[in-house]
mmCIF file of C-alpha atoms in Angstrom:
data_model
loop_
_atom_site.group_PDB
_atom_site.id
_atom_site.type_symbol
_atom_site.label_atom_id
_atom_site.label_comp_id
_atom_site.label_asym_id
_atom_site.label_seq_id
_atom_site.Cartn_x
_atom_site.Cartn_y
_atom_site.Cartn_z
ATOM 1 C CA UNK A 43 -139.351 -105.699 22.572
ATOM 2 C CA UNK A 44 -139.917 -102.392 20.851
ATOM 3 C CA UNK A 45 -141.559 -99.376 22.481
ATOM 4 C CA UNK A 46 -142.658 -96.046 21.022
ATOM 5 C CA UNK A 47 -142.512 -93.044 23.370
ATOM 6 C CA UNK A 48 -144.597 -90.039 22.249
ATOM 7 C CA UNK A 49 -143.753 -87.149 24.579
ATOM 8 C CA UNK A 50 -143.301 -83.462 23.721
ATOM 9 C CA UNK A 51 -141.249 -82.658 26.845
ATOM 10 C CA UNK A 52 -137.777 -83.528 25.548
ATOM 11 C CA UNK A 53 -136.271 -83.983 29.007
ATOM 12 C CA UNK A 54 -138.983 -86.460 29.981
ATOM 13 C CA UNK A 55 -138.691 -88.230 26.615
ATOM 14 C CA UNK A 56 -134.909 -88.504 26.982
ATOM 15 C CA UNK A 57 -135.269 -89.843 30.539
ATOM 16 C CA UNK A 58 -137.773 -92.486 29.424
ATOM 17 C CA UNK A 59 -135.719 -93.445 26.382
ATOM 18 C CA UNK A 60 -132.509 -93.841 28.401
ATOM 19 C CA UNK A 61 -134.180 -95.801 31.209
ATOM 20 C CA UNK A 62 -136.038 -98.163 28.880
ATOM 21 C CA UNK A 63 -132.920 -98.779 26.788
ATOM 22 C CA UNK A 64 -131.008 -99.695 29.932
ATOM 23 C CA UNK A 65 -133.721 -102.283 30.632
ATOM 24 C CA UNK A 66 -133.077 -103.821 27.224
ATOM 25 C CA UNK A 67 -135.970 -102.400 25.200
ATOM 26 C CA UNK A 68 -135.623 -100.964 21.703
ATOM 27 C CA UNK A 69 -137.050 -97.433 21.876
ATOM 28 C CA UNK A 70 -138.249 -94.948 19.256
ATOM 29 C CA UNK A 71 -139.268 -91.408 20.223
ATOM 30 C CA UNK A 72 -141.666 -88.860 18.723
ATOM 31 C CA UNK A 73 -142.137 -85.333 20.076
ATOM 32 C CA UNK A 74 -145.525 -84.512 18.554
ATOM 33 C CA UNK A 75 -148.753 -86.342 17.953
ATOM 34 C CA UNK A 76 -148.620 -86.381 14.160
ATOM 35 C CA UNK A 77 -145.134 -87.931 14.069
ATOM 36 C CA UNK A 78 -146.124 -90.373 16.799
ATOM 37 C CA UNK A 79 -149.216 -91.467 14.895
ATOM 38 C CA UNK A 80 -147.210 -91.923 11.700
ATOM 39 C CA UNK A 81 -144.600 -94.089 13.460
ATOM 40 C CA UNK A 82 -147.319 -96.159 15.131
ATOM 41 C CA UNK A 83 -148.968 -96.740 11.737
ATOM 42 C CA UNK A 84 -145.800 -97.605 9.822
ATOM 43 C CA UNK A 85 -143.858 -99.676 12.375
ATOM 44 C CA UNK A 86 -144.803 -102.628 14.550
ATOM 45 C CA UNK A 87 -144.489 -101.870 18.284
ATOM 46 C CA UNK A 88 -145.057 -103.996 21.352
ATOM 47 C CA UNK A 89 -146.161 -100.987 23.429
ATOM 48 C CA UNK A 90 -146.925 -97.272 23.089
ATOM 49 C CA UNK A 91 -146.259 -94.701 25.833
ATOM 50 C CA UNK A 92 -148.382 -91.676 24.934
ATOM 51 C CA UNK A 93 -148.534 -88.281 26.593
ATOM 52 C CA UNK A 94 -152.098 -86.940 26.589
ATOM 53 C CA UNK A 95 -151.266 -83.329 25.719
ATOM 54 C CA UNK A 96 -149.239 -83.184 22.495
ATOM 55 C CA UNK A 97 -148.693 -80.745 19.614
ATOM 56 C CA UNK A 98 -150.754 -81.896 16.645
ATOM 57 C CA UNK A 99 -152.866 -84.941 17.506
ATOM 58 C CA UNK A 100 -153.433 -85.504 21.205
ATOM 59 C CA UNK A 101 -152.598 -88.843 22.778
ATOM 60 C CA UNK A 102 -156.307 -89.578 23.053
ATOM 61 C CA UNK A 103 -156.818 -88.863 19.346
ATOM 62 C CA UNK A 104 -153.915 -91.186 18.477
ATOM 63 C CA UNK A 105 -155.392 -94.046 20.505
ATOM 64 C CA UNK A 106 -158.874 -93.514 19.135
ATOM 65 C CA UNK A 107 -157.622 -93.545 15.535
ATOM 66 C CA UNK A 108 -155.402 -96.626 16.068
ATOM 67 C CA UNK A 109 -158.315 -98.546 17.590
ATOM 68 C CA UNK A 110 -160.525 -97.480 14.679
ATOM 69 C CA UNK A 111 -157.878 -99.030 12.421
ATOM 70 C CA UNK A 112 -158.109 -102.207 14.541
ATOM 71 C CA UNK A 113 -154.640 -101.888 16.050
ATOM 72 C CA UNK A 114 -154.419 -103.912 19.269
ATOM 73 C CA UNK A 115 -151.039 -102.537 20.423
ATOM 74 C CA UNK A 116 -151.049 -101.973 24.230
ATOM 75 C CA UNK A 117 -151.131 -98.268 25.164
ATOM 76 C CA UNK A 118 -150.023 -96.628 28.418
ATOM 77 C CA UNK A 119 -151.163 -93.005 28.677
ATOM 78 C CA UNK A 120 -149.009 -90.431 30.484
ATOM 79 C CA UNK A 121 -150.673 -87.290 31.772
ATOM 80 C CA UNK A 122 -149.766 -84.375 34.013
ATOM 81 C CA UNK A 123 -153.419 -83.976 34.899
ATOM 82 C CA UNK A 124 -155.229 -86.227 37.336
ATOM 83 C CA UNK A 125 -158.763 -85.073 36.558
ATOM 84 C CA UNK A 126 -161.121 -88.019 36.433
ATOM 85 C CA UNK A 127 -162.547 -86.982 33.077
ATOM 86 C CA UNK A 128 -159.085 -87.175 31.444
ATOM 87 C CA UNK A 129 -158.588 -90.716 32.717
ATOM 88 C CA UNK A 130 -162.047 -91.748 31.524
ATOM 89 C CA UNK A 131 -161.503 -90.156 28.080
ATOM 90 C CA UNK A 132 -158.218 -92.007 27.637
ATOM 91 C CA UNK A 133 -159.569 -95.378 28.714
ATOM 92 C CA UNK A 134 -162.748 -94.955 26.670
ATOM 93 C CA UNK A 135 -160.637 -94.103 23.623
ATOM 94 C CA UNK A 136 -158.931 -97.492 23.946
ATOM 95 C CA UNK A 137 -155.922 -96.958 26.227
ATOM 96 C CA UNK A 138 -155.031 -99.944 28.420
ATOM 97 C CA UNK A 139 -153.621 -98.088 31.433
ATOM 98 C CA UNK A 140 -152.491 -94.638 32.554
ATOM 99 C CA UNK A 141 -149.908 -92.957 34.792
ATOM 100 C CA UNK A 142 -150.151 -89.469 36.246
ATOM 101 C CA UNK A 143 -146.994 -87.334 36.255
ATOM 102 C CA UNK A 144 -144.813 -87.199 38.204
ATOM 103 C CA UNK A 145 -144.320 -90.951 38.499
ATOM 104 C CA UNK A 146 -141.492 -93.207 39.647
ATOM 105 C CA UNK A 147 -139.580 -95.083 36.983
ATOM 106 C CA UNK A 148 -139.975 -98.373 38.883
ATOM 107 C CA UNK A 149 -143.755 -97.946 38.746
ATOM 108 C CA UNK A 150 -143.563 -97.206 35.017
ATOM 109 C CA UNK A 151 -141.519 -100.381 34.454
ATOM 110 C CA UNK A 152 -144.030 -102.439 36.421
ATOM 111 C CA UNK A 153 -146.884 -101.088 34.261
ATOM 112 C CA UNK A 154 -144.850 -101.711 31.091
ATOM 113 C CA UNK A 155 -144.115 -105.325 32.062
ATOM 114 C CA UNK A 156 -147.760 -105.925 32.962
ATOM 115 C CA UNK A 157 -149.020 -104.562 29.637
ATOM 116 C CA UNK A 158 -146.449 -106.532 27.652
ATOM 117 C CA UNK A 159 -147.474 -109.729 29.445
ATOM 118 C CA UNK A 160 -151.101 -108.873 28.755
ATOM 119 C CA UNK A 161 -150.386 -108.428 25.056
ATOM 120 C CA UNK A 162 -152.131 -111.656 24.037
ATOM 121 C CA UNK A 163 -152.019 -115.417 24.007
ATOM 122 C CA UNK A 164 -149.141 -115.321 21.525
ATOM 123 C CA UNK A 165 -146.931 -113.734 24.189
ATOM 124 C CA UNK A 166 -146.033 -116.581 26.589
ATOM 125 C CA UNK A 167 -144.012 -115.772 29.707
ATOM 126 C CA UNK A 168 -141.715 -118.768 29.185
ATOM 127 C CA UNK A 169 -140.024 -119.881 25.970
ATOM 128 C CA UNK A 170 -138.373 -123.272 25.438
ATOM 129 C CA UNK A 171 -136.370 -124.526 22.473
ATOM 130 C CA UNK A 172 -134.066 -127.554 22.566
ATOM 131 C CA UNK A 173 -132.237 -127.298 25.905
ATOM 132 C CA UNK A 174 -132.663 -123.514 26.264
ATOM 133 C CA UNK A 175 -135.290 -121.943 28.527
ATOM 134 C CA UNK A 176 -136.085 -118.240 28.682
ATOM 135 C CA UNK A 177 -138.254 -116.578 31.332
ATOM 136 C CA UNK A 178 -139.512 -113.287 29.901
ATOM 137 C CA UNK A 179 -140.916 -112.046 33.215
ATOM 138 C CA UNK A 180 -137.893 -112.805 35.422
ATOM 139 C CA UNK A 181 -135.564 -111.825 32.550
ATOM 140 C CA UNK A 182 -133.619 -115.061 32.998
ATOM 141 C CA UNK A 183 -132.237 -117.546 30.472
ATOM 142 C CA UNK A 184 -130.796 -121.006 31.089
ATOM 143 C CA UNK A 185 -129.246 -123.800 29.070
ATOM 144 C CA UNK A 186 -129.216 -127.292 30.550
ATOM 145 C CA UNK A 187 -130.169 -125.687 33.858
ATOM 146 C CA UNK A 188 -127.147 -123.406 33.771
ATOM 147 C CA UNK A 189 -127.871 -119.706 33.840
ATOM 148 C CA UNK A 190 -126.714 -117.692 30.845
ATOM 149 C CA UNK A 191 -125.088 -114.392 31.802
ATOM 150 C CA UNK A 192 -126.597 -112.202 29.075
ATOM 151 C CA UNK A 193 -126.599 -108.470 28.557
ATOM 152 C CA UNK A 194 -130.047 -106.899 28.001
ATOM 153 C CA UNK A 195 -129.448 -106.782 24.230
ATOM 154 C CA UNK A 196 -128.226 -110.402 24.123
ATOM 155 C CA UNK A 197 -131.361 -111.414 26.037
ATOM 156 C CA UNK A 198 -133.503 -109.595 23.470
ATOM 157 C CA UNK A 199 -131.668 -111.317 20.638
ATOM 158 C CA UNK A 200 -132.154 -114.754 22.201
ATOM 159 C CA UNK A 201 -135.828 -113.983 22.811
ATOM 160 C CA UNK A 202 -136.336 -112.962 19.182
ATOM 161 C CA UNK A 203 -134.465 -116.016 17.894
ATOM 162 C CA UNK A 204 -136.536 -118.332 20.087
ATOM 163 C CA UNK A 205 -139.780 -116.735 18.930
ATOM 164 C CA UNK A 206 -138.626 -117.295 15.344
ATOM 165 C CA UNK A 207 -136.849 -120.643 15.759
ATOM 166 C CA UNK A 208 -135.980 -122.537 12.557
ATOM 167 C CA UNK A 209 -136.786 -119.498 10.405
ATOM 168 C CA UNK A 210 -134.093 -117.510 8.610
ATOM 169 C CA UNK A 211 -133.974 -114.012 10.112
ATOM 170 C CA UNK A 212 -132.428 -111.197 8.088
ATOM 171 C CA UNK A 213 -129.991 -108.760 9.652
ATOM 172 C CA UNK A 214 -132.274 -105.856 8.688
ATOM 173 C CA UNK A 215 -135.125 -107.547 10.568
ATOM 174 C CA UNK A 216 -132.970 -107.821 13.692
ATOM 175 C CA UNK A 217 -132.024 -104.145 13.397
ATOM 176 C CA UNK A 218 -135.688 -103.199 13.161
ATOM 177 C CA UNK A 219 -137.054 -105.509 15.859
ATOM 178 C CA UNK A 220 -134.238 -105.639 18.419
ATOM 179 C CA UNK A 221 -132.613 -102.254 17.949
ATOM 180 C CA UNK A 222 -134.507 -99.177 16.678
ATOM 181 C CA UNK A 223 -134.846 -96.683 13.853
ATOM 182 C CA UNK A 224 -131.583 -94.874 14.561
ATOM 183 C CA UNK A 225 -129.051 -97.624 13.894
ATOM 184 C CA UNK A 226 -127.049 -97.513 10.670
ATOM 185 C CA UNK A 227 -128.036 -100.568 8.598
ATOM 186 C CA UNK A 228 -124.374 -100.850 7.505
ATOM 187 C CA UNK A 229 -123.213 -101.172 11.113
ATOM 188 C CA UNK A 230 -121.779 -104.498 12.320
ATOM 189 C CA UNK A 231 -123.598 -104.151 15.660
ATOM 190 C CA UNK A 232 -125.809 -107.169 14.886
ATOM 191 C CA UNK A 233 -122.888 -109.439 14.019
ATOM 192 C CA UNK A 234 -120.970 -108.464 17.159
ATOM 193 C CA UNK A 235 -123.898 -109.148 19.507
ATOM 194 C CA UNK A 236 -124.822 -112.397 17.740
ATOM 195 C CA UNK A 237 -121.210 -113.586 18.055
ATOM 196 C CA UNK A 238 -121.234 -112.874 21.804
ATOM 197 C CA UNK A 239 -124.563 -114.673 22.241
ATOM 198 C CA UNK A 240 -123.353 -117.666 20.224
ATOM 199 C CA UNK A 241 -120.226 -117.985 22.405
ATOM 200 C CA UNK A 242 -122.266 -117.914 25.586
ATOM 201 C CA UNK A 243 -124.660 -120.539 24.266
ATOM 202 C CA UNK A 244 -121.728 -122.695 23.173
ATOM 203 C CA UNK A 245 -120.145 -122.579 26.630
ATOM 204 C CA UNK A 246 -123.306 -124.105 28.104
ATOM 205 C CA UNK A 247 -123.893 -126.732 25.392
ATOM 206 C CA UNK A 248 -122.340 -128.390 22.354
ATOM 207 C CA UNK A 249 -124.673 -127.040 19.662
ATOM 208 C CA UNK A 250 -124.143 -123.305 18.928
ATOM 209 C CA UNK A 251 -127.840 -123.082 17.918
ATOM 210 C CA UNK A 252 -127.298 -119.711 16.202
ATOM 211 C CA UNK A 253 -126.108 -120.356 12.636
ATOM 212 C CA UNK A 254 -125.065 -117.854 9.991
ATOM 213 C CA UNK A 255 -126.854 -117.986 6.647
ATOM 214 C CA UNK A 256 -124.269 -116.355 4.407
ATOM 215 C CA UNK A 257 -125.440 -113.204 2.681
ATOM 216 C CA UNK A 258 -128.846 -113.312 4.392
ATOM 217 C CA UNK A 259 -128.781 -113.425 8.195
ATOM 218 C CA UNK A 260 -129.151 -116.096 10.856
ATOM 219 C CA UNK A 261 -131.204 -119.125 11.793
ATOM 220 C CA UNK A 262 -131.783 -120.456 15.320
ATOM 221 C CA UNK A 263 -132.091 -124.221 15.195
ATOM 222 C CA UNK A 264 -130.662 -127.532 16.375
ATOM 223 C CA UNK A 265 -127.891 -128.908 14.191
ATOM 224 C CA UNK A 266 -126.540 -127.416 10.980
ATOM 225 C CA UNK A 267 -129.055 -125.727 8.639
ATOM 226 C CA UNK A 268 -129.814 -127.541 5.418
#
């Protein structure tokens, strides 16, 4: 899943980016409100982490404008101030939750997971395709009851493939949805991770499930693609 962090304190932003990446999320970062708003408008995110006090647009202004544009992306506000009026302003503007700095990273992760689960009916906690099961909450994947030992990025790839089963997925789409804005589109990072995932799936079952569509990308389906 893809998260946008909008935080002007570069140390805090770097800490959040590093920690979220280690948990397997694709992360983009903006250091001012105008850049953050632009990224939120142009790209599709699963969650926004917004500081309240930002150069340019404030976090509250960003949320208010996104809601006016009918964006339903979950928003977690981050603020160094614990005044009740700030919390009320943020929630009234359309934020889904808030955290007051300083906060523990474990608490942040718990809030992130809760908001991602709350993202809508189209976001089930458990995915099943063929003989593969994926638990998005427990971060666990199995094939034929046998646990798949996946890295965070391989788990994200499998999740995206299962959400888009039997549809051809372009490499550029995987770079955008599973990685982030900073990866070189000419990099072979997608092919390497897909190859590792395919091997692990093959060890647990006969059908590789992940098939290459030459010159286009990949398709996740039972049997050979037509």
